[in-house]
XYZ file of C-alpha atoms in Angstrom:
698
model
C 0.000 0.000 0.000
C 1.247 3.482 -0.814
C 2.309 5.522 2.146
C 0.427 8.709 1.281
C -0.308 11.212 4.022
C -3.704 12.059 2.730
C -6.872 12.057 4.691
C -9.457 10.756 2.299
C -11.808 9.492 4.869
C -14.107 12.474 4.248
C -13.969 15.090 1.455
C -16.236 17.936 1.957
C -17.879 19.735 -0.884
C -19.746 22.900 -0.912
C -23.063 22.452 0.565
C -21.640 20.565 3.499
C -22.153 17.183 1.765
C -19.978 14.271 2.886
C -18.516 11.627 0.706
C -18.190 8.583 3.063
C -15.526 5.970 2.452
C -15.122 2.526 3.958
C -18.805 1.718 4.432
C -19.500 -1.807 5.529
C -21.886 -2.404 2.670
C -22.504 -0.978 -0.777
C -24.468 2.303 -0.575
C -25.539 5.048 -2.872
C -25.313 8.730 -1.823
C -26.693 11.615 -3.784
C -25.492 15.146 -3.030
C -26.455 18.543 -4.304
C -24.774 20.234 -7.213
C -21.520 21.857 -6.187
C -18.270 23.176 -7.581
C -15.179 21.327 -6.452
C -11.669 22.672 -6.907
C -8.952 20.109 -6.523
C -5.298 20.799 -7.189
C -2.729 18.605 -8.808
C -1.232 16.023 -6.456
C 1.466 13.404 -6.770
C 1.201 10.010 -5.063
C 4.082 7.603 -4.730
C 2.756 4.096 -5.342
C 5.335 1.304 -5.046
C 8.132 3.683 -5.852
C 6.408 5.097 -8.934
C 5.214 8.663 -8.847
C 1.750 9.076 -10.141
C 0.635 12.620 -10.944
C -3.029 13.372 -10.745
C -4.271 16.636 -12.227
C -7.612 17.665 -10.933
C -9.463 20.664 -12.161
C -12.708 22.288 -11.296
C -15.501 19.857 -11.790
C -19.104 20.814 -11.830
C -21.136 18.010 -10.315
C -24.865 18.082 -10.599
C -25.958 14.925 -8.807
C -23.150 12.635 -7.448
C -23.954 9.030 -7.058
C -21.236 6.891 -5.509
C -21.087 3.086 -5.516
C -18.991 1.812 -2.683
C -18.209 -1.732 -1.656
C -15.962 -3.571 0.757
C -13.932 -6.760 0.586
C -14.456 -9.342 3.358
C -11.143 -10.284 4.894
C -11.063 -13.927 5.822
C -7.942 -13.806 7.970
C -9.320 -11.617 10.701
C -10.435 -13.079 14.048
C -14.083 -12.273 14.651
C -14.793 -14.307 17.753
C -15.853 -17.915 18.222
C -18.748 -19.011 16.113
C -21.702 -20.832 17.580
C -21.301 -24.104 15.757
C -18.077 -25.772 16.958
C -18.194 -29.520 17.367
C -17.248 -31.843 20.177
C -14.010 -33.816 19.711
C -15.870 -37.006 20.580
C -18.727 -36.702 18.062
C -18.840 -36.765 14.305
C -16.770 -33.814 13.110
C -18.675 -31.324 10.982
C -17.151 -29.298 8.179
C -14.984 -26.581 9.735
C -15.242 -23.164 8.291
C -12.238 -21.843 6.565
C -12.093 -18.699 8.654
C -11.523 -20.572 11.919
C -8.228 -19.580 13.383
C -6.099 -20.349 16.382
C -7.776 -21.966 19.367
C -5.683 -20.572 22.204
C -5.839 -16.781 21.925
C -8.194 -14.215 20.391
C -6.698 -11.747 17.938
C -6.420 -8.149 18.922
C -7.050 -5.354 16.515
C -4.012 -5.171 14.329
C -2.293 -2.212 12.926
C -2.807 -1.448 9.344
C 0.323 -3.148 8.180
C 0.333 -6.086 10.646
C -0.860 -8.693 8.169
C 0.940 -11.957 8.160
C 3.647 -12.107 5.500
C 2.685 -15.562 4.368
C -1.070 -15.199 4.090
C -2.499 -15.389 0.572
C -3.264 -12.056 -1.068
C -6.865 -11.617 -2.091
C -8.017 -9.681 -5.110
C -8.925 -6.156 -3.967
C -10.931 -3.421 -5.523
C -9.449 -0.063 -6.095
C -11.195 1.385 -3.111
C -10.778 -1.338 -0.550
C -11.074 -0.157 3.001
C -10.869 -2.011 6.280
C -14.008 -3.100 7.991
C -12.454 -2.684 11.421
C -10.748 0.687 11.220
C -10.515 3.802 9.111
C -7.376 3.873 7.117
C -5.484 7.129 7.186
C -5.576 9.160 4.011
C -5.871 6.213 1.746
C -5.908 7.173 -1.812
C -8.554 5.558 -3.931
C -5.854 4.376 -6.312
C -3.404 3.274 -3.633
C -4.134 -0.430 -4.023
C -2.810 -2.911 -6.466
C -5.036 -5.732 -7.670
C -2.768 -8.229 -5.986
C -0.987 -6.234 -3.342
C 2.557 -6.829 -2.209
C 2.654 -7.599 1.481
C 5.139 -5.448 3.360
C 7.300 -6.584 6.130
C 5.713 -6.586 9.525
C 6.664 -3.757 11.812
C 8.020 -4.371 15.222
C 4.618 -3.564 16.620
C 3.135 -6.627 15.022
C 1.094 -9.012 17.118
C 2.790 -11.042 19.816
C 4.323 -14.356 18.883
C 1.941 -16.404 20.914
C -1.097 -14.954 19.239
C 0.001 -16.195 15.818
C 0.973 -19.885 15.696
C 3.577 -20.673 13.095
C 1.922 -21.598 9.816
C -1.184 -22.916 11.427
C -3.749 -24.389 9.130
C -6.760 -22.158 8.774
C -9.160 -25.056 9.271
C -7.961 -25.825 12.792
C -10.610 -25.567 15.497
C -10.479 -25.364 19.279
C -10.647 -28.803 20.960
C -12.299 -27.285 24.058
C -14.660 -24.782 22.593
C -18.386 -24.761 23.181
C -19.871 -28.024 22.000
C -22.631 -28.067 19.486
C -25.914 -29.738 20.420
C -25.757 -33.507 20.022
C -28.391 -35.065 17.836
C -30.981 -37.436 19.229
C -29.255 -40.466 17.746
C -26.124 -40.025 19.859
C -25.695 -42.887 22.350
C -23.327 -43.652 25.167
C -19.776 -44.298 24.042
C -19.393 -47.510 26.004
C -22.450 -49.256 24.579
C -22.161 -48.417 20.882
C -18.814 -47.427 19.351
C -18.678 -44.530 16.915
C -20.500 -45.194 13.713
C -21.883 -48.401 15.197
C -24.125 -50.357 12.920
C -27.604 -51.231 14.038
C -26.680 -54.921 13.924
C -23.842 -54.450 16.415
C -24.156 -56.974 19.286
C -22.421 -57.611 22.523
C -18.695 -58.539 22.187
C -19.134 -61.734 24.259
C -21.742 -63.485 22.082
C -22.621 -64.100 18.487
C -24.213 -60.907 17.203
C -27.730 -61.272 15.833
C -29.834 -58.720 13.972
C -30.514 -56.236 16.744
C -34.061 -55.017 17.298
C -35.049 -51.856 19.088
C -35.283 -53.720 22.363
C -32.171 -53.721 24.555
C -31.319 -57.138 26.015
C -29.350 -57.668 29.204
C -25.866 -59.136 28.515
C -26.365 -62.094 30.822
C -29.828 -63.100 29.694
C -28.904 -64.052 26.143
C -27.640 -67.564 25.541
C -24.365 -67.492 23.524
C -24.713 -68.997 20.090
C -28.440 -69.305 20.620
C -30.061 -71.043 17.696
C -33.641 -70.901 18.876
C -35.998 -68.002 19.338
C -36.847 -68.847 22.932
C -34.715 -68.767 26.054
C -33.185 -72.089 27.135
C -32.005 -72.824 30.642
C -28.191 -73.004 30.283
C -27.592 -75.961 32.612
C -30.088 -78.500 31.324
C -32.228 -79.135 28.275
C -35.754 -79.731 29.451
C -37.352 -82.913 28.177
C -40.313 -85.090 28.900
C -39.374 -87.346 31.801
C -40.804 -90.656 32.860
C -41.018 -90.967 36.604
C -39.327 -94.139 37.779
C -39.856 -93.638 41.510
C -41.732 -95.063 43.148
C -41.250 -97.917 40.741
C -44.459 -99.075 39.060
C -45.682 -102.524 39.903
C -47.214 -103.454 36.594
C -45.710 -101.005 34.084
C -42.275 -101.029 32.508
C -41.312 -98.190 30.158
C -40.873 -99.326 26.619
C -37.155 -99.668 25.916
C -35.715 -97.508 23.178
C -35.005 -99.212 19.881
C -31.534 -100.743 20.026
C -28.887 -99.054 17.987
C -27.335 -101.234 15.355
C -23.562 -100.909 15.421
C -21.505 -102.865 12.967
C -18.201 -103.188 14.817
C -16.148 -104.323 11.859
C -17.464 -101.789 9.353
C -14.393 -100.369 7.689
C -14.991 -96.856 6.400
C -11.882 -95.598 4.695
C -11.227 -92.068 3.464
C -7.945 -91.427 1.666
C -6.679 -87.889 2.121
C -3.690 -87.965 -0.189
C -4.357 -91.036 -2.297
C -2.368 -93.327 -0.012
C -2.996 -92.408 3.651
C -6.311 -93.827 4.887
C -8.418 -92.434 7.719
C -10.567 -95.080 9.350
C -13.797 -94.227 11.144
C -15.577 -96.485 13.641
C -13.128 -99.344 13.343
C -13.131 -101.779 16.258
C -9.986 -103.881 16.405
C -10.092 -107.561 17.189
C -8.139 -109.050 20.073
C -5.545 -110.685 17.858
C -5.230 -107.906 15.290
C -2.151 -105.762 15.273
C -2.910 -102.099 15.978
C -0.756 -99.707 13.968
C -1.500 -96.020 14.462
C -0.437 -94.104 11.329
C 1.620 -90.942 11.417
C -0.709 -88.080 10.461
C -0.896 -84.343 10.859
C -4.423 -84.637 12.242
C -6.605 -87.477 13.521
C -10.386 -87.612 13.251
C -12.201 -89.484 16.035
C -15.995 -89.644 16.175
C -17.159 -90.461 19.703
C -20.213 -92.581 20.460
C -20.988 -93.119 24.167
C -24.053 -94.835 25.556
C -25.020 -96.059 29.041
C -27.957 -98.488 29.376
C -29.422 -100.313 32.340
C -29.720 -104.054 31.836
C -31.883 -105.914 30.996
C -34.559 -103.291 30.164
C -32.107 -101.011 28.242
C -33.168 -97.780 29.938
C -30.822 -95.002 28.811
C -28.960 -93.104 31.537
C -27.160 -89.793 31.100
C -23.541 -89.711 32.252
C -20.998 -86.893 32.469
C -17.900 -88.906 33.381
C -16.793 -92.536 33.078
C -13.535 -94.176 34.180
C -12.800 -97.873 33.496
C -9.519 -99.648 34.214
C -7.817 -103.020 34.580
C -4.276 -104.141 35.497
C -2.547 -107.523 35.666
C -2.543 -107.548 39.486
C -6.369 -107.448 39.523
C -9.014 -109.999 38.555
C -11.872 -107.643 37.614
C -12.463 -104.440 35.697
C -12.885 -101.489 38.045
C -14.983 -98.473 37.155
C -16.506 -95.254 38.447
C -18.764 -92.630 36.950
C -21.032 -89.656 37.442
C -24.612 -90.033 36.270
C -26.969 -87.105 35.779
C -30.669 -86.476 35.746
C -33.590 -87.086 38.067
C -33.980 -90.657 36.867
C -30.295 -91.592 37.380
C -30.622 -92.566 41.041
C -33.804 -94.552 40.433
C -32.079 -96.443 37.639
C -29.117 -97.667 39.747
C -30.889 -98.635 42.991
C -30.665 -102.379 43.763
C -33.730 -104.589 43.723
C -35.764 -105.470 46.807
C -33.607 -108.601 47.203
C -30.395 -106.561 47.145
C -29.339 -107.602 43.671
C -27.127 -104.897 42.133
C -27.855 -103.190 38.835
C -25.718 -104.003 35.808
C -25.011 -101.282 33.258
C -23.939 -101.634 29.649
C -21.382 -98.965 28.765
C -20.544 -98.462 25.092
C -17.546 -96.234 24.359
C -16.762 -95.929 20.651
C -17.837 -99.512 19.963
C -16.100 -101.078 22.987
C -18.724 -102.489 25.360
C -18.350 -103.236 29.069
C -20.916 -104.760 31.416
C -20.341 -103.166 34.810
C -21.938 -103.819 38.197
C -23.077 -100.861 40.342
C -21.846 -101.730 43.851
C -21.764 -98.284 45.481
C -23.580 -95.029 44.870
C -23.837 -91.592 46.479
C -25.988 -88.635 45.491
C -24.861 -85.029 45.335
C -27.437 -82.258 45.035
C -26.667 -78.657 44.206
C -28.975 -75.847 43.220
C -29.960 -76.532 39.631
C -27.878 -79.712 39.497
C -28.183 -83.297 40.621
C -25.559 -85.974 40.200
C -25.086 -89.583 41.292
C -21.561 -90.919 41.783
C -21.309 -94.665 41.230
C -18.536 -97.237 41.216
C -18.142 -100.977 41.077
C -16.525 -103.861 39.203
C -17.021 -105.976 36.125
C -19.002 -109.194 35.832
C -16.182 -111.250 37.363
C -17.127 -109.679 40.713
C -20.055 -112.137 40.874
C -17.417 -114.831 41.593
C -16.260 -112.968 44.731
C -17.706 -111.845 48.037
C -20.338 -110.765 48.891
C -22.085 -112.654 46.090
C -20.278 -115.938 46.898
C -19.035 -116.767 50.385
C -15.327 -117.634 50.863
C -14.372 -121.267 51.477
C -11.357 -123.508 52.132
C -10.321 -126.804 50.541
C -7.692 -128.943 48.850
C -7.352 -131.073 45.759
C -8.702 -134.550 46.395
C -7.679 -136.051 43.059
C -4.988 -135.690 40.461
C -5.998 -132.821 38.198
C -4.283 -130.729 35.570
C -3.860 -127.072 36.350
C -6.589 -126.128 33.878
C -9.001 -128.631 35.385
C -8.118 -127.497 38.897
C -9.015 -123.871 38.117
C -12.162 -124.875 36.284
C -13.331 -126.852 39.309
C -13.482 -123.621 41.305
C -16.213 -122.134 39.130
C -19.734 -122.621 40.525
C -21.914 -124.691 38.229
C -24.714 -122.114 37.969
C -22.434 -119.046 37.703
C -22.347 -118.948 33.909
C -18.582 -118.288 34.026
C -15.906 -120.072 32.024
C -12.121 -120.101 31.623
C -10.083 -119.877 28.420
C -6.340 -120.427 28.113
C -3.924 -118.611 25.859
C -2.703 -120.492 22.843
C 0.496 -122.412 23.445
C 0.383 -122.282 27.236
C 1.652 -125.427 28.962
C -0.515 -127.513 31.281
C 0.749 -130.004 33.846
C -0.512 -132.452 36.405
C -1.086 -131.427 40.020
C -1.244 -134.448 42.360
C -4.043 -134.855 44.871
C -3.414 -132.939 48.073
C -0.668 -130.821 46.498
C -2.625 -127.552 46.579
C -4.860 -126.078 49.227
C -6.726 -122.767 49.558
C -7.987 -121.083 52.695
C -10.911 -118.675 53.152
C -11.086 -117.634 49.512
C -13.946 -117.097 47.056
C -13.639 -118.844 43.656
C -12.175 -115.848 41.784
C -9.673 -115.197 44.599
C -8.436 -118.801 44.583
C -8.094 -118.831 40.785
C -6.247 -115.492 40.788
C -3.857 -116.636 43.546
C -3.059 -119.879 41.716
C -2.332 -118.024 38.480
C -0.088 -115.472 40.203
C 1.928 -118.206 41.917
C 3.002 -119.707 38.595
C 3.604 -116.459 36.687
C 0.180 -116.131 34.992
C -2.500 -113.438 34.992
C -6.304 -113.540 34.902
C -7.816 -111.157 32.340
C -11.606 -110.884 32.816
C -13.907 -110.383 29.868
C -15.253 -106.915 29.193
C -18.897 -107.862 28.624
C -19.042 -111.516 29.693
C -18.017 -113.837 32.517
C -15.096 -115.398 30.675
C -11.722 -115.511 32.464
C -8.715 -115.467 30.127
C -5.574 -117.080 31.593
C -2.330 -115.990 29.937
C 1.381 -115.606 30.826
C 2.480 -112.420 32.557
C 5.173 -112.070 29.893
C 4.133 -113.734 26.612
C 7.544 -112.680 25.231
C 10.665 -112.305 27.347
C 12.024 -108.723 27.465
C 15.378 -109.814 26.005
C 13.465 -111.055 22.936
C 11.467 -107.824 22.346
C 13.712 -106.680 19.501
C 12.903 -109.738 17.378
C 9.200 -109.942 18.301
C 6.328 -108.356 16.367
C 4.702 -105.547 18.384
C 0.947 -105.742 18.828
C 0.469 -102.006 19.458
C 2.515 -99.436 17.523
C 2.213 -95.790 18.575
C 4.017 -92.893 16.832
C 4.863 -89.714 18.677
C 2.225 -87.781 16.727
C -0.556 -89.848 18.305
C 0.441 -89.354 21.969
C -1.329 -86.846 24.217
C 0.876 -87.350 27.241
C 3.799 -89.546 28.262
C 5.659 -90.230 31.515
C 9.271 -91.325 31.440
C 11.464 -92.792 34.168
C 15.053 -93.639 34.893
C 15.845 -97.156 33.829
C 17.779 -99.593 36.032
C 20.058 -102.168 34.368
C 19.177 -105.818 34.536
C 19.783 -107.427 37.907
C 19.372 -111.163 38.492
C 19.950 -113.624 35.681
C 19.084 -116.818 37.587
C 16.586 -117.943 40.249
C 15.711 -121.101 42.197
C 12.059 -122.156 42.261
C 10.601 -125.212 43.929
C 7.310 -126.895 44.813
C 5.903 -128.270 48.041
C 5.873 -131.562 49.922
C 3.546 -133.295 47.459
C 5.045 -133.737 44.013
C 7.182 -130.621 44.210
C 10.170 -130.087 41.905
C 13.283 -127.962 42.342
C 14.650 -126.011 39.395
C 17.321 -123.481 38.724
C 16.020 -121.172 35.988
C 18.712 -119.215 34.131
C 18.496 -116.598 31.453
C 19.704 -118.006 28.156
C 23.127 -116.763 27.113
C 24.008 -115.418 30.563
C 26.429 -116.747 33.161
C 23.659 -117.187 35.717
C 25.923 -115.732 38.389
C 23.414 -113.274 39.892
C 20.693 -115.219 41.619
C 17.385 -113.721 42.719
C 15.577 -114.695 45.923
C 14.164 -118.205 45.922
C 10.462 -118.534 45.069
C 8.137 -121.441 45.779
C 4.595 -122.624 45.082
C 2.784 -125.861 45.813
C 1.683 -125.860 42.174
C 5.275 -126.300 40.915
C 4.901 -130.025 40.390
C 6.463 -130.181 36.918
C 9.232 -128.569 34.926
C 6.710 -126.529 32.923
C 5.462 -124.955 36.132
C 9.008 -124.096 37.203
C 9.705 -122.557 33.784
C 6.567 -120.360 33.998
C 7.423 -119.013 37.433
C 11.179 -118.658 36.834
C 10.799 -116.793 33.544
C 8.281 -114.388 35.074
C 10.729 -113.568 37.937
C 13.691 -113.020 35.611
C 11.589 -110.855 33.259
C 10.762 -108.608 36.205
C 14.495 -108.305 36.955
C 15.242 -107.181 33.400
C 15.795 -103.545 32.511
C 12.451 -101.752 32.304
C 11.432 -99.501 29.381
C 12.072 -95.785 29.759
C 8.397 -95.076 29.022
C 6.266 -95.626 32.106
C 2.901 -94.803 30.509
C 1.339 -92.997 27.561
C -2.052 -91.327 27.060
C -3.702 -91.296 23.646
C -7.222 -91.127 22.174
C -9.600 -94.060 21.940
C -11.611 -94.480 18.756
C -11.029 -94.350 15.030
C -7.513 -95.520 14.226
C -6.724 -95.575 17.944
C -7.637 -99.103 18.981
C -7.975 -100.245 22.582
C -4.721 -101.514 24.022
C -4.785 -104.998 25.549
C -2.911 -106.332 28.547
C -0.048 -108.600 27.441
C 0.545 -106.830 24.116
C 4.033 -105.682 23.176
C 3.792 -101.924 22.693
C 6.209 -100.029 20.463
C 6.292 -96.339 21.412
C 8.372 -93.784 19.522
C 9.510 -90.706 21.449
C 12.221 -88.278 20.344
C 12.931 -90.520 17.353
C 13.717 -93.434 19.698
C 11.680 -96.630 19.866
C 10.749 -98.048 23.288
C 9.204 -101.483 23.722
C 7.440 -102.935 26.706
C 4.578 -105.194 27.814
C 1.250 -103.431 28.485
C 0.312 -104.240 32.077
C -2.684 -101.958 32.622
C -5.335 -100.109 30.606
C -7.364 -97.128 31.841
C -10.165 -95.421 29.871
C -11.437 -91.975 30.798
C -14.463 -90.384 29.086
C -15.766 -86.896 29.872
C -19.015 -85.521 28.442
C -19.999 -81.849 28.597
C -22.549 -79.714 26.782
C -19.893 -78.606 24.307
C -17.453 -81.487 23.905
C -16.748 -85.168 24.443
C -13.242 -86.472 25.166
C -12.153 -90.094 25.414
C -8.612 -91.032 26.403
C -6.849 -94.284 27.209
C -3.720 -94.605 29.324
C -1.440 -97.603 28.801
C 1.169 -98.539 31.436
C 4.290 -100.449 30.405
C 6.790 -102.533 32.326
C 6.751 -104.400 35.625
C 5.044 -102.018 38.045
C 1.290 -101.510 37.779
C -1.125 -98.921 39.138
C -2.796 -101.464 41.473
C -2.959 -99.954 44.964
C -3.281 -103.291 46.757
C -0.232 -104.641 44.964
C 1.758 -101.569 45.919
C 0.710 -101.931 49.536
C 1.745 -105.580 49.664
C 5.203 -104.701 48.387
C 5.621 -102.406 51.384
C 4.812 -105.164 53.862
C 7.610 -107.386 55.143
C 7.516 -110.806 53.495
C 9.008 -114.093 54.586
C 9.414 -116.424 51.612
C 9.679 -120.144 52.092
C 13.316 -121.082 51.592
C 15.057 -124.427 51.217
C 18.472 -125.013 52.759
C 20.856 -127.613 54.070
C 21.958 -127.726 57.720
C 25.715 -127.267 57.946
C 26.181 -127.042 61.713
C 24.053 -127.112 64.882
C 24.667 -125.342 68.202
C 23.802 -126.173 71.836
C 21.534 -123.094 72.084
C 19.068 -124.665 69.617
C 20.210 -122.833 66.493
C 21.822 -123.961 63.280
C 23.689 -122.651 60.261
C 21.832 -123.147 56.956
C 23.256 -123.018 53.445
C 20.532 -121.832 51.049
C 19.871 -123.078 47.560
C 20.430 -119.718 45.986
C 23.739 -119.286 47.738
C 24.676 -117.707 51.020
C 24.192 -118.933 54.558
C 22.256 -117.835 57.639
C 21.906 -118.809 61.295
C 18.345 -119.759 62.242
C 16.516 -121.169 65.209
C 15.763 -124.882 65.198
C 17.576 -128.147 65.294
C 18.274 -131.019 62.986
C 20.976 -133.217 61.763
C 23.913 -132.084 59.711
C 23.268 -132.380 55.945
C 19.502 -132.426 56.354
C 17.360 -130.410 53.880
C 14.857 -128.211 55.701
C 12.297 -125.423 55.082
C 13.196 -122.072 56.558
C 10.821 -119.087 56.908
C 11.410 -115.955 58.913
C 14.617 -117.259 60.496
C 12.976 -120.434 61.819
C 13.297 -124.010 60.614
C 9.718 -125.082 59.817
C 10.449 -128.707 59.060
C 12.169 -131.188 56.842
C 11.996 -130.507 53.092
C 11.463 -133.355 50.679
C 14.303 -134.633 48.644
C 13.878 -133.003 45.236
C 16.029 -133.527 42.207
C 17.290 -130.221 40.873
C 16.825 -129.484 37.191
C 18.378 -126.744 35.058
C 16.083 -124.614 32.863
C 17.050 -121.875 30.434
C 14.520 -119.298 29.322
């Protein structure tokens, strides 16, 4: 702008008429006719002198058109439509300026040097102040901004190069529309179908639902109680006298139906396959395994279905019956497991992925909680009917020469419906009359004791009363490497595994002998060994033949052999995962190393919830089992029956005995030098029969 010291704010003319400049809006002013005398003046505009010659002008009627230019870069106070920082931002006006200080009235030349120049008319005047002596021609169409004087606005009133669209974050908020909702229930720009973050969102209606009243993943249109699905129930208590509910139609399960699905053209996935007892179980190596669970609990013989939430079934070689426990649910569960008026227990049929057990309910207890009702039950398999309290214990002895198989079969009651089967290839031998006696034992206890004494085990049937007699070790541990495993498990199919420190093999020989009637004496030695480490002597009245001595001696030496590093493994049950059997050789691969051992116990655990069903089996390998009674007996002091020869007697009634297995001891009792006697617990019990010693290698 030219720096002309002219006062053009008002030019008077004759007749006292004013010519106003700088009006805020365009106006028209008409004045009376007057003579105006104006001299020649020179105005310096941008360094260029402009001479203006004015002469007398006769003006009749003067009409002036004035206008003003609206300056956008002038602070005019806060407008009434700012927006909240938390709501949807509206379009900000371009004239909004700094948020932290209002502008003061600036001097004429205090404009910012970087602001854009606007196109001005020739007679632009300020809307806020009267410019001093501004010449009408003192403006350029696009004016050159001059440097700011030292009296320019303070530094804190003009932020450096602040965008003109910036707005105050704390200014007066604009009214919020009716659709605005709380920020913690609906996020910004929330869709109408937005649901709670803890459940599957459905199409939301106008109604607001409480977050705990809606059932997650609800498929129905009505509310369902989350802890039980209501159903029509048939009251079973008190039990009707003349009415029995119609049993449900039996499900037809084809156990040997082989459904094969090949995933890559070669690898087959089997569904619903039930392995036979003699079939080799090979679990393939796969990235994923598909197991379809099918669990059913029925009361026999009327086949009433019972709901269960947990089932545990197990057997080990130190037992003679399957043990089980479970949790049954529902109002009818307790009525279904109560014994009859005569005290006869209820038998349940449990089907887990095609494997069926018949289990006797021998104990029950009810637990009631608000909204829940459960019945805990436990018992044994069908072989429990051969034990107390169903059959009273008795004592006896063999009154005739019988083979071992006949002797055990004679213990079965005629009307029990039970039978005994023997493993293929097992030896049988003659037991003379009077050689074996039993005291205060039920049939199953006497049979189990006889089998244990000669190195055999009793494996009860799962759904029948058949007792399977088989060797404790069908294959000796030192022959595992050349034997064919019956159960092969890769590392990919194992849920859990427990390892242990292995102890090297100990004894490689043992003396076993029979009793007074027909007993034999044998030294059993591991084949290929020196037989220089002898285990404690073992005896049984049933060792009346070499075959009996071989059975017992091999079982003792197998227990002295180095045990596998794998104590037990847990894996699924169903599909390609067959049920492990006691006596099978298991091949387990862990860390790229194969471990082999005899399966000595099987435990099945099934858990059923509203959302999932899991079925696992745990297989224990080696010598030690999970049987609590067997563990307790190992803690008790034992006095085996030993055979020795008297070397020297003493006046105090004692003698020095040389034992069969080596070593000597001083015991109480008398006899003659060179006499063979029985010794138990440091006391001579009597004279031992003269038995010819035989050598056996296993």
